[in-house]
mmCIF file with all atom_site columns, C-alpha atoms in Angstrom:
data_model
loop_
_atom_site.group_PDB
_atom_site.id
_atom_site.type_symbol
_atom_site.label_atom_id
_atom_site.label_alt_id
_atom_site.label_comp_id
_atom_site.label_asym_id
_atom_site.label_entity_id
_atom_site.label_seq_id
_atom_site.pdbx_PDB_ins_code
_atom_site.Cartn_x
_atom_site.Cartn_y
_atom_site.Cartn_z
_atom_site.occupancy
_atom_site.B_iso_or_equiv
_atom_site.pdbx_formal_charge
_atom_site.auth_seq_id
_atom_site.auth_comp_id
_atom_site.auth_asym_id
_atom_site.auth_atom_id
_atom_site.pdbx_PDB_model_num
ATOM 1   C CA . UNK A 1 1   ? -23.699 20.628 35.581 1.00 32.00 ? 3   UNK A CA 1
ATOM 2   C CA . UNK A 1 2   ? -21.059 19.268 33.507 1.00 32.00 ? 4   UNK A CA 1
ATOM 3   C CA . UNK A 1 3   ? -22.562 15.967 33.315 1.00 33.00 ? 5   UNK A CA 1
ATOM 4   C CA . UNK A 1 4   ? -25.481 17.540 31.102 1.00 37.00 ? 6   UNK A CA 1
ATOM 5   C CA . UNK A 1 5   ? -22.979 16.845 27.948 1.00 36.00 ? 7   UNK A CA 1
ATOM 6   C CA . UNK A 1 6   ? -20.816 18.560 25.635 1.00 33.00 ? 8   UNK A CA 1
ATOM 7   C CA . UNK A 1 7   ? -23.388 20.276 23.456 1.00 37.00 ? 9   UNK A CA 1
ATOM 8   C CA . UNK A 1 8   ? -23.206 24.123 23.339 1.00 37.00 ? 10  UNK A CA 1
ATOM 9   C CA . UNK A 1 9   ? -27.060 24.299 24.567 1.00 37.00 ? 11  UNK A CA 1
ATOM 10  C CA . UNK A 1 10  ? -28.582 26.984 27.021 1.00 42.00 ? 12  UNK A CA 1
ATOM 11  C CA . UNK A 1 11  ? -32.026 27.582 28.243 1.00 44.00 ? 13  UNK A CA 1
ATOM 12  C CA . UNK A 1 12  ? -33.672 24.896 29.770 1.00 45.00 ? 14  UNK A CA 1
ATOM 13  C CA . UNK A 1 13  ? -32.949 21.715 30.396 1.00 46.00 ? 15  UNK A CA 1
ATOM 14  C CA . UNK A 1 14  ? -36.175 18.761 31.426 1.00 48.00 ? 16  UNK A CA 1
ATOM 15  C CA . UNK A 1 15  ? -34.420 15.985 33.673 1.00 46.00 ? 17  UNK A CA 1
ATOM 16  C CA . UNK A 1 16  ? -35.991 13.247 35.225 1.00 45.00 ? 18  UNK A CA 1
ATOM 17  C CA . UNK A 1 17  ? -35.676 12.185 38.510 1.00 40.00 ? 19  UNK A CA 1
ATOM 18  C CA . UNK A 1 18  ? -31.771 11.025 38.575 1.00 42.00 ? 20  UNK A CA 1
ATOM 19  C CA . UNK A 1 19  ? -28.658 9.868  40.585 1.00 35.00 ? 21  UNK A CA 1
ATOM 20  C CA . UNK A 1 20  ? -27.640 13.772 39.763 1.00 36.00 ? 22  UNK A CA 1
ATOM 21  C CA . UNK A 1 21  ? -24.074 12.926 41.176 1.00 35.00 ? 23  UNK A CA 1
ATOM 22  C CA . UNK A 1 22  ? -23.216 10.572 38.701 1.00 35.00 ? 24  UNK A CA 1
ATOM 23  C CA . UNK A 1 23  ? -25.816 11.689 36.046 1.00 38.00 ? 25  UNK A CA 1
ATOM 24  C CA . UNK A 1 24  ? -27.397 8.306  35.339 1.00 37.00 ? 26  UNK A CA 1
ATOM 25  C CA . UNK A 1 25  ? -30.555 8.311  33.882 1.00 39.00 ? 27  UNK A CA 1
ATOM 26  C CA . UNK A 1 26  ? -32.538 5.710  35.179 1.00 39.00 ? 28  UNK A CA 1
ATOM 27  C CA . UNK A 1 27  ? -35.860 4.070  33.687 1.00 39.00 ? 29  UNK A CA 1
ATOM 28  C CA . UNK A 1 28  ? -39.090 2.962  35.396 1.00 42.00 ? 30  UNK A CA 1
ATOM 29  C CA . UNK A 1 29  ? -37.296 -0.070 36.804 1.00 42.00 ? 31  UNK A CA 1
ATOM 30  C CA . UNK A 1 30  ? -34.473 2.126  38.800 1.00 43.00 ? 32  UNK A CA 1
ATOM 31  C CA . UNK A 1 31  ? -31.663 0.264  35.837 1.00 41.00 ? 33  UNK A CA 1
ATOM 32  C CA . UNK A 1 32  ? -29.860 2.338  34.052 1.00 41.00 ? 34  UNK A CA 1
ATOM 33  C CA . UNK A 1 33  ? -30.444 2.472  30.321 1.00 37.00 ? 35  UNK A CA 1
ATOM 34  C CA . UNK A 1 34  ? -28.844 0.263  28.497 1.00 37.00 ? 36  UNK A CA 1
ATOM 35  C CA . UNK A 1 35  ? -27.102 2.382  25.935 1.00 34.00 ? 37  UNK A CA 1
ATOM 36  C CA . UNK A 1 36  ? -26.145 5.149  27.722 1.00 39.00 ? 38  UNK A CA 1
ATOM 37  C CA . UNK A 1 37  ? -27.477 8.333  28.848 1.00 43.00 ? 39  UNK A CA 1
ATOM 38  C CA . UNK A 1 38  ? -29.939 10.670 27.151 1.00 43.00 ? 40  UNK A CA 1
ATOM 39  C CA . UNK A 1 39  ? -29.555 14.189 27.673 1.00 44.00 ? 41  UNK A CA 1
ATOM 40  C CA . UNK A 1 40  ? -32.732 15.732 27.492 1.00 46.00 ? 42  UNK A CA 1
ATOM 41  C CA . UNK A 1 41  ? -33.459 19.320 26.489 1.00 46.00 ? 43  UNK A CA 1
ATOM 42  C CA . UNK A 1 42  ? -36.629 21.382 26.601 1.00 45.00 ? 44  UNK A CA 1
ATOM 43  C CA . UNK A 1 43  ? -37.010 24.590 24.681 1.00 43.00 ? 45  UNK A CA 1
ATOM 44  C CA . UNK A 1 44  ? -38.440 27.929 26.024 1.00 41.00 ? 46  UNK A CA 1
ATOM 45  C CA . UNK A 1 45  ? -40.761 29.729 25.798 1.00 44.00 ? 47  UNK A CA 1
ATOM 46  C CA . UNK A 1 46  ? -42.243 28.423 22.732 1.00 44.00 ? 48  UNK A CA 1
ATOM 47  C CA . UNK A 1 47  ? -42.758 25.056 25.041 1.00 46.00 ? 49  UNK A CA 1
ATOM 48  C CA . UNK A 1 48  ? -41.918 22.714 22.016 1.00 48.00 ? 50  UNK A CA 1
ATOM 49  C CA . UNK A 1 49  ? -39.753 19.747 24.132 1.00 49.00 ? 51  UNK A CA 1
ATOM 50  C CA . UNK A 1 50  ? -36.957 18.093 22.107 1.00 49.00 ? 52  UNK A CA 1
ATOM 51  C CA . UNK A 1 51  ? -34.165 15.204 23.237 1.00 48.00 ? 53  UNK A CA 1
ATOM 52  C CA . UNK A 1 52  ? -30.796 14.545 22.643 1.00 44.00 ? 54  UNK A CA 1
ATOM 53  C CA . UNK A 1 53  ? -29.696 11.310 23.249 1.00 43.00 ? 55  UNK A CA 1
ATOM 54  C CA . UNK A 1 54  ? -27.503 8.113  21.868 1.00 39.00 ? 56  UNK A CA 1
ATOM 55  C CA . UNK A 1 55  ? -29.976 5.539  22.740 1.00 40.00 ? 57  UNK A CA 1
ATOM 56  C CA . UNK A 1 56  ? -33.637 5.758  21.998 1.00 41.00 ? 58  UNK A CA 1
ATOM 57  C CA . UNK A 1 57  ? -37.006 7.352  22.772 1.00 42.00 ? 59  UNK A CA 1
ATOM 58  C CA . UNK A 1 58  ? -38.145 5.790  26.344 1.00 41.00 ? 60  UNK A CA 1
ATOM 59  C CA . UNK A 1 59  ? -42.177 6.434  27.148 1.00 39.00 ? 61  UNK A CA 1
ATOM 60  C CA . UNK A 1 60  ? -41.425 5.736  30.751 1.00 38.00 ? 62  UNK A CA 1
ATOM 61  C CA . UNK A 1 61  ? -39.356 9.102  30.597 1.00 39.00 ? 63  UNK A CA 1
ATOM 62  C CA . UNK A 1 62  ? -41.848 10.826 29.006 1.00 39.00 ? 64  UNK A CA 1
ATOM 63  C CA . UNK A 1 63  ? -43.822 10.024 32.465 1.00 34.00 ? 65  UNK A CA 1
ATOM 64  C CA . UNK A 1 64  ? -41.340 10.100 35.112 1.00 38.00 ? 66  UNK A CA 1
ATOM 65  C CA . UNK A 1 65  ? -41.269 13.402 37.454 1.00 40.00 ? 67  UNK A CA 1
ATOM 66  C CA . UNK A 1 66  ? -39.004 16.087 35.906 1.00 42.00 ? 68  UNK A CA 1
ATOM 67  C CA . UNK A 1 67  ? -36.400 19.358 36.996 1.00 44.00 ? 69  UNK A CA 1
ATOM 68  C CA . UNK A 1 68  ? -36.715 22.312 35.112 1.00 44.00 ? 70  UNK A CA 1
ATOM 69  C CA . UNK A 1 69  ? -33.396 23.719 35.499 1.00 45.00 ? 71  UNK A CA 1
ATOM 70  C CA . UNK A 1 70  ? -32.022 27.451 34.349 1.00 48.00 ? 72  UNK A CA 1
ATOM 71  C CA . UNK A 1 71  ? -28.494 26.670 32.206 1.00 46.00 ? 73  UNK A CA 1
ATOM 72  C CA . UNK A 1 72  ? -26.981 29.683 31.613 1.00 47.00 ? 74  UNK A CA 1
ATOM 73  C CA . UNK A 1 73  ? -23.477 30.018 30.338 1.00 49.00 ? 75  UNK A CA 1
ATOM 74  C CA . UNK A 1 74  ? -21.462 30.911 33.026 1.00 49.00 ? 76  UNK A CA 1
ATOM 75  C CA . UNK A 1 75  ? -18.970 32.663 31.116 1.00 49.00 ? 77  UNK A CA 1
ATOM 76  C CA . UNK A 1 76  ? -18.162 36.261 29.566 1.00 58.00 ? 78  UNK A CA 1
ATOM 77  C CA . UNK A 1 77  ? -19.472 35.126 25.843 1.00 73.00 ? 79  UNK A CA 1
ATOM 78  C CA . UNK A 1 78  ? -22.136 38.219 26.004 1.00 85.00 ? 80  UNK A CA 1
ATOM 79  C CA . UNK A 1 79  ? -23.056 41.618 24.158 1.00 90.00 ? 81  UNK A CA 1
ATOM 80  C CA . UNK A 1 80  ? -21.170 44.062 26.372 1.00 91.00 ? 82  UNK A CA 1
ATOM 81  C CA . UNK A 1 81  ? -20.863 48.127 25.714 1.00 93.00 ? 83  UNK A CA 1
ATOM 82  C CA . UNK A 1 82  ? -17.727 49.629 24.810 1.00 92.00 ? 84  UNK A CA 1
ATOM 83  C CA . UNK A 1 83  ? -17.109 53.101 23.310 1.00 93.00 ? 85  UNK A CA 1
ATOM 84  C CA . UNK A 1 84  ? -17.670 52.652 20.203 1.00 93.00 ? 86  UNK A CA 1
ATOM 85  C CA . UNK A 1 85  ? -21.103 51.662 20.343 1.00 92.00 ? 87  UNK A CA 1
ATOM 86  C CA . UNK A 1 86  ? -21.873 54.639 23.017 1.00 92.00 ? 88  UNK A CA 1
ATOM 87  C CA . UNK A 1 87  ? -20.245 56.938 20.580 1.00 92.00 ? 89  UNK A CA 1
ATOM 88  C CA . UNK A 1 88  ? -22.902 56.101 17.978 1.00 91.00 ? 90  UNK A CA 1
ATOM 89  C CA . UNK A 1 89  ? -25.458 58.191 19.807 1.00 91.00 ? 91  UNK A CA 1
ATOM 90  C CA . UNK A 1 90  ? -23.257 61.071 20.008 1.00 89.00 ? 92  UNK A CA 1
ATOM 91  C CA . UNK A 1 91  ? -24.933 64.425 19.145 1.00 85.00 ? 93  UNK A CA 1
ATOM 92  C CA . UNK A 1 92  ? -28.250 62.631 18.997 1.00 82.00 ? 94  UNK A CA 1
ATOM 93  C CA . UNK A 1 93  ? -31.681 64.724 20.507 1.00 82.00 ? 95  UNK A CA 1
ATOM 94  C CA . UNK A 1 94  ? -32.925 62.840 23.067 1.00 81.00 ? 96  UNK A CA 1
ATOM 95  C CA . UNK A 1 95  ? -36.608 61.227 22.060 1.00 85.00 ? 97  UNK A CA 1
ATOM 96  C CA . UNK A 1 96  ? -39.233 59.707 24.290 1.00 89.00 ? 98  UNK A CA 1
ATOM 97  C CA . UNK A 1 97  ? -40.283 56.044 23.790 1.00 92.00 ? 99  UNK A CA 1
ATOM 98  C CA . UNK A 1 98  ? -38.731 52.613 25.557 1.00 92.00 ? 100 UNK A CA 1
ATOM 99  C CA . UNK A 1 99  ? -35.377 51.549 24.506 1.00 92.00 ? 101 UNK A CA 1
ATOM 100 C CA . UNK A 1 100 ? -34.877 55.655 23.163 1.00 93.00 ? 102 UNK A CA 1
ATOM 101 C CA . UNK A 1 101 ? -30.632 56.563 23.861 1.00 93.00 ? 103 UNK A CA 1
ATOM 102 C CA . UNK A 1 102 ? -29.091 59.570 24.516 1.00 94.00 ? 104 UNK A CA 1
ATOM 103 C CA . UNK A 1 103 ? -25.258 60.231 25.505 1.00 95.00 ? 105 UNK A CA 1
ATOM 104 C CA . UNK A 1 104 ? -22.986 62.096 27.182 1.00 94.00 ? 106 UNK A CA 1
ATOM 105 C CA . UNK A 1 105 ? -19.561 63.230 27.749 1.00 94.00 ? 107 UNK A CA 1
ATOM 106 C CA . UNK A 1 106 ? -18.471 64.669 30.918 1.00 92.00 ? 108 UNK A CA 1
ATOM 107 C CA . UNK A 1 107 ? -15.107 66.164 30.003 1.00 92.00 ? 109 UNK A CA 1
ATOM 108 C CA . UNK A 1 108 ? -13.983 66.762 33.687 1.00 93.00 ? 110 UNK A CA 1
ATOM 109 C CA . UNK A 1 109 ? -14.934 63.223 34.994 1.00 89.00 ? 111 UNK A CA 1
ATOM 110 C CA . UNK A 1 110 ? -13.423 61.889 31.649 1.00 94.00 ? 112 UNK A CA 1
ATOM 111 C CA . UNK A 1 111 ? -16.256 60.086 31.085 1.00 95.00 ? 113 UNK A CA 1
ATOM 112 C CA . UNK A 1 112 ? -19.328 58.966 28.867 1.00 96.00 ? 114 UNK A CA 1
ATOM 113 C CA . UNK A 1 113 ? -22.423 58.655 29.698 1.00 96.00 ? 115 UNK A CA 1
ATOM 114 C CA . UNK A 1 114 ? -24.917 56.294 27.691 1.00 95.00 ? 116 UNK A CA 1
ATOM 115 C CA . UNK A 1 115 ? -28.604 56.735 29.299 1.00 95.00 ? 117 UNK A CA 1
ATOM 116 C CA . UNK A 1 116 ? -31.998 54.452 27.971 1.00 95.00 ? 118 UNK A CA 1
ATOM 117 C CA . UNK A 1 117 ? -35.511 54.671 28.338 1.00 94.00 ? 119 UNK A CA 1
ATOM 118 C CA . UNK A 1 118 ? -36.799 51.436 30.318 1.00 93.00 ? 120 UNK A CA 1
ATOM 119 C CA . UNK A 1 119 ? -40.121 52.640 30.553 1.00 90.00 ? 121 UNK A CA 1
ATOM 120 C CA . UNK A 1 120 ? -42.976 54.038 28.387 1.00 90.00 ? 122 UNK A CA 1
ATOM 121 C CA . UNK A 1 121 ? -44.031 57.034 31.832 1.00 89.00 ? 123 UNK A CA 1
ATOM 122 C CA . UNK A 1 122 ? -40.222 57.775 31.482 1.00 90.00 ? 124 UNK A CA 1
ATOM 123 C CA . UNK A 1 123 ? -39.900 56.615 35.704 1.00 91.00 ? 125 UNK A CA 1
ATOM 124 C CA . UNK A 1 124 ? -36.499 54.659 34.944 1.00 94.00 ? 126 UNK A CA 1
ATOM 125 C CA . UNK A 1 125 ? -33.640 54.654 33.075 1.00 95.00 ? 127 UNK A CA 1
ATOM 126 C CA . UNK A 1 126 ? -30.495 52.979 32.780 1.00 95.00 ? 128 UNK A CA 1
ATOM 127 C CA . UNK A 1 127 ? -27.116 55.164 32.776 1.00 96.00 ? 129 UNK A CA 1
ATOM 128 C CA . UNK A 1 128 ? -23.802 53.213 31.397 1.00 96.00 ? 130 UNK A CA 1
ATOM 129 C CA . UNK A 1 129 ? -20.597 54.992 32.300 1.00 97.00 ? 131 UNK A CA 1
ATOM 130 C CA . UNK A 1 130 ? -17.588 54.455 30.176 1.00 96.00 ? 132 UNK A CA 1
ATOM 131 C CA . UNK A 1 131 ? -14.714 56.508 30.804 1.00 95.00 ? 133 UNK A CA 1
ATOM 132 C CA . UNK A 1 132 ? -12.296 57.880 27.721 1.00 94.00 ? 134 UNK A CA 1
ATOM 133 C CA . UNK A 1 133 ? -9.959  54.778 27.997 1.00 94.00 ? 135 UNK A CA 1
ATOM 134 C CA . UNK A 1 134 ? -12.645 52.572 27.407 1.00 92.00 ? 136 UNK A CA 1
ATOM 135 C CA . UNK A 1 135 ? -12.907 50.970 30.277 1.00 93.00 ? 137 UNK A CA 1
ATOM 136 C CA . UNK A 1 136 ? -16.786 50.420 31.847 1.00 93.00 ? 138 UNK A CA 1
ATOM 137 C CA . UNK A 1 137 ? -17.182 52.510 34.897 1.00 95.00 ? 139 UNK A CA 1
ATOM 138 C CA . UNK A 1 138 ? -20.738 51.840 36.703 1.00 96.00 ? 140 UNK A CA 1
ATOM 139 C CA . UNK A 1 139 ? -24.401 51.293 35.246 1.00 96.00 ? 141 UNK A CA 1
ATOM 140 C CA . UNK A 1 140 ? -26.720 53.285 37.667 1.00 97.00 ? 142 UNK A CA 1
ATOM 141 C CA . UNK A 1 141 ? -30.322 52.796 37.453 1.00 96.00 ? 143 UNK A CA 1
ATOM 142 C CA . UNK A 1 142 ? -32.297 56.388 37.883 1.00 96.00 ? 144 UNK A CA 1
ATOM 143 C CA . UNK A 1 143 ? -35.196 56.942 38.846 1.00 94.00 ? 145 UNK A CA 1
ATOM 144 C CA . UNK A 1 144 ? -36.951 60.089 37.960 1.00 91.00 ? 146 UNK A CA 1
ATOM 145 C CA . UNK A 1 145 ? -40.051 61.659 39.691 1.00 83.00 ? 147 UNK A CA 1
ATOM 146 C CA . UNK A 1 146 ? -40.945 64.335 41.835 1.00 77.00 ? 148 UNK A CA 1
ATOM 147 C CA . UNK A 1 147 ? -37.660 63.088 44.193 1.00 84.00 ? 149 UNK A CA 1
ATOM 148 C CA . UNK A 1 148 ? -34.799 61.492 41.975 1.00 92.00 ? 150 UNK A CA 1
ATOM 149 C CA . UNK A 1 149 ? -32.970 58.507 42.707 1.00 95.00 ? 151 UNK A CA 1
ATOM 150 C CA . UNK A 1 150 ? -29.917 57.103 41.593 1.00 95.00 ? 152 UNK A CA 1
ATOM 151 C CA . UNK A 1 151 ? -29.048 53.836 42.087 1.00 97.00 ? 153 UNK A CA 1
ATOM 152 C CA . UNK A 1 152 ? -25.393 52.464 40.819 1.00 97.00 ? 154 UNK A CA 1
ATOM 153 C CA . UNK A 1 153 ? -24.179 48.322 40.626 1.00 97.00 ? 155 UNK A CA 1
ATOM 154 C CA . UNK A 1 154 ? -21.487 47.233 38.556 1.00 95.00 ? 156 UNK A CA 1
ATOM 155 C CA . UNK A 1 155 ? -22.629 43.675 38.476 1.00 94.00 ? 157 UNK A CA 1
ATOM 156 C CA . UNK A 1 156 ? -23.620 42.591 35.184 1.00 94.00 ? 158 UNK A CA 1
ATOM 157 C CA . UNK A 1 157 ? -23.365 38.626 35.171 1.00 92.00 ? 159 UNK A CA 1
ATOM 158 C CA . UNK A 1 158 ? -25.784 37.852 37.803 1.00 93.00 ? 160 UNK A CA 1
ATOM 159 C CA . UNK A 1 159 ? -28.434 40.023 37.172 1.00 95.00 ? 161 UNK A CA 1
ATOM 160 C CA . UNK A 1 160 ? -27.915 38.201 33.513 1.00 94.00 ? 162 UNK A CA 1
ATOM 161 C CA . UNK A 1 161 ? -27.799 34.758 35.041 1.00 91.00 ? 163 UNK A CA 1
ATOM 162 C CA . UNK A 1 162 ? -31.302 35.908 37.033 1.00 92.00 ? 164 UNK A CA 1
ATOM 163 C CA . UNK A 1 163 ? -33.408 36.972 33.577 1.00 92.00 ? 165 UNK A CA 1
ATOM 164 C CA . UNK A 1 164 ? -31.715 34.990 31.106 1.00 90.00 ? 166 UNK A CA 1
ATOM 165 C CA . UNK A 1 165 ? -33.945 33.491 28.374 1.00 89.00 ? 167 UNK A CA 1
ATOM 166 C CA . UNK A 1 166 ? -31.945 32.451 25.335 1.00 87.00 ? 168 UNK A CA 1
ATOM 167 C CA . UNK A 1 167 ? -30.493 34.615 22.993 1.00 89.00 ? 169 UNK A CA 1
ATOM 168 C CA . UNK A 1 168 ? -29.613 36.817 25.325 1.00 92.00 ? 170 UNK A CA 1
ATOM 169 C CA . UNK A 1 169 ? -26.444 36.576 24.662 1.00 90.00 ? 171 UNK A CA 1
ATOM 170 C CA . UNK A 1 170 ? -26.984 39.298 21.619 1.00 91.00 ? 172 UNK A CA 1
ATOM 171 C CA . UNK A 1 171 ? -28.897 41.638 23.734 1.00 94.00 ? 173 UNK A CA 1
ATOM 172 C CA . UNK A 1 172 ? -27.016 44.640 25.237 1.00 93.00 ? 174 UNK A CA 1
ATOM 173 C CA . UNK A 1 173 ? -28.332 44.420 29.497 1.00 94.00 ? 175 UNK A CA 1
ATOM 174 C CA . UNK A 1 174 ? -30.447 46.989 28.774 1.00 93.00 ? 176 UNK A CA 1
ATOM 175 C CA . UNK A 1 175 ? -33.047 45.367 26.583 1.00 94.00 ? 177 UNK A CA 1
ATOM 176 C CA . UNK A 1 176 ? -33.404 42.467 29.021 1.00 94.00 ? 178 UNK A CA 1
ATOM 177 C CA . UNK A 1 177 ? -34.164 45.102 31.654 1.00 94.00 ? 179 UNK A CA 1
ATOM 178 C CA . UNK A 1 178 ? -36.636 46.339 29.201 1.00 94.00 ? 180 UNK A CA 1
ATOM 179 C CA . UNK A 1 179 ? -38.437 42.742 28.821 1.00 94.00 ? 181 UNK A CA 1
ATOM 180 C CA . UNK A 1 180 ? -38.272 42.476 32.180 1.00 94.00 ? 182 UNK A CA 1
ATOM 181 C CA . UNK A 1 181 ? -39.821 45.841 33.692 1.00 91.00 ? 183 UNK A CA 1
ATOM 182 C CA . UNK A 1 182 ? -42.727 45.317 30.337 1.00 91.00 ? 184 UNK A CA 1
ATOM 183 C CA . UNK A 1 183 ? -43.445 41.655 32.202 1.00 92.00 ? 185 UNK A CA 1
ATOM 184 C CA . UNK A 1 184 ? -43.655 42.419 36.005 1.00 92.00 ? 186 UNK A CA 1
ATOM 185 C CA . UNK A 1 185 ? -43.322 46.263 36.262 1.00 87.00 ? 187 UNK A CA 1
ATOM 186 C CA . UNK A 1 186 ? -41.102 48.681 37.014 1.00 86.00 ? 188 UNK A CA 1
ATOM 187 C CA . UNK A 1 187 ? -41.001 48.457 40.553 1.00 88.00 ? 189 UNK A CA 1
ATOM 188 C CA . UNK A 1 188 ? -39.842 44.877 40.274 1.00 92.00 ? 190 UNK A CA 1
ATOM 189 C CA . UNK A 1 189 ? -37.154 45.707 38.122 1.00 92.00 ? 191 UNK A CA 1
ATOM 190 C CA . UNK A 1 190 ? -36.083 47.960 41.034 1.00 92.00 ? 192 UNK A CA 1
ATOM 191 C CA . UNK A 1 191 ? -36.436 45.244 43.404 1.00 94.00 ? 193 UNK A CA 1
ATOM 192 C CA . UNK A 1 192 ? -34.530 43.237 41.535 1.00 94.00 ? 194 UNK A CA 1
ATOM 193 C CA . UNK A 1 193 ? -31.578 45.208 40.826 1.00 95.00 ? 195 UNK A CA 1
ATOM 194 C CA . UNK A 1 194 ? -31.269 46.606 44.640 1.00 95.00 ? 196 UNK A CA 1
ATOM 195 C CA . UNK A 1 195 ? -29.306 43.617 46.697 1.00 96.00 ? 197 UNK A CA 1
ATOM 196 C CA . UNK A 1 196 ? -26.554 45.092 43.900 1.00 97.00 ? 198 UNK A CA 1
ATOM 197 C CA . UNK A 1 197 ? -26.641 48.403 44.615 1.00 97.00 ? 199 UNK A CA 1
ATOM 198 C CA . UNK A 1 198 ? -23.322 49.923 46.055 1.00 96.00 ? 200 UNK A CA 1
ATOM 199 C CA . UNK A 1 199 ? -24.106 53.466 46.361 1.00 96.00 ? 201 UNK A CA 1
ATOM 200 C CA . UNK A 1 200 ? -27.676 55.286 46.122 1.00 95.00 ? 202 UNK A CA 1
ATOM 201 C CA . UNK A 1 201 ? -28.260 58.968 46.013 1.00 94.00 ? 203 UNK A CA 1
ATOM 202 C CA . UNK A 1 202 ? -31.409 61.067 46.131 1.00 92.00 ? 204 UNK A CA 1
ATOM 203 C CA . UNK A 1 203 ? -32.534 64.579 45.380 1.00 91.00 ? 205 UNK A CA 1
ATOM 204 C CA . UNK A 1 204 ? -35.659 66.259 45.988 1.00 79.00 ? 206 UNK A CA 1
#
């Protein structure tokens, strides 16, 4: 993906058809443009469509079949917790209502304990674990019903790189598990957070 350009962009990208291994752009005629490459970029979700490029505005691109594809900035660039944000909730009475936080601290385990709200029936929320050094434990995803469930990952990045829309590189994981479970449903959010899973537990 390299080829794409220097530019710091993320979201989506709109490519035409392309030699993709040498990242030539080529016009109606299968030639190369003449001045160089354009690097084209498409902006989400508000569907406005914008291009980069050294040389100028071609119509025949404008027709040519395109590739949406998902850049996302494969890197550790964003909004992670740490203590000092899960301290900030500290002593706080635990309300009802999506995105609502509560924490915390398990003095035996050494640990903290930040839990959200993902949904407005109060079915799932998300647990961060952050032990006294500072250092992030688990996230567990808990399900609460007439059984509970407890489901724990650690992987962060690729559930990311799976919802990422952009700016999310200011949101804390647990809004974009919000946005996601308001889309397509709780359930889904459960499916999608499963294949990560590396221990479960359940109570009745």
């Amino acid at each position: 993906m390299g080829w794409l350009g220097d530019e710091a962009y993320t979201g989506w990208w709109l490519l035409p058809e392309c030699d993709r291994n040498c990242g030539k752009l080529l016009s109606a005629s299968g030639m190369p443009y003449e001045y160089g490459n354009i690097y084209p970029k498409a902006v989400f979700p508000n569907g406005e469509i914008g291009f980069h490029g050294r040389n100028i505005f071609h119509s025949d691109f404008m027709i040519r079949p395109c590739i949406l594809l998902n850049v996302y900035r494969d890197k550790n660039d964003y909004r992670e917790y740490d203590l000092a944000y899960i301290q900030t909730f500290a002593g706080k009475e635990r309300r009802d209502g999506i995105g609502e936080r509560c924490v915390y601290h398990d003095v035996s385990l050494k640990k903290w304990r930040l839990i959200i709200q993902l949904d407005a029936e109060r079915y799932y929320f998300l647990s961060v674990f952050i032990g006294e050094d500072g250092r992030l434990d688990k996230f567990s995803l808990d399900e609460e019903g007439a059984a509970d469930s407890h489901y724990e990952f650690k992987e962060e990045r690729e559930i990311r790189k799976k919802l990422y829309v952009a700016g999310d590189e200011d949101k804390y994981l647990d809004e974009i598990l919000i946005r996601y479970a308001a889309q397509y449903g709780p359930q889904c959010l459960k499916g999608l957070i499963l294949p990560y899973v590396t221990a479960q537990f359940h109570y009745d």
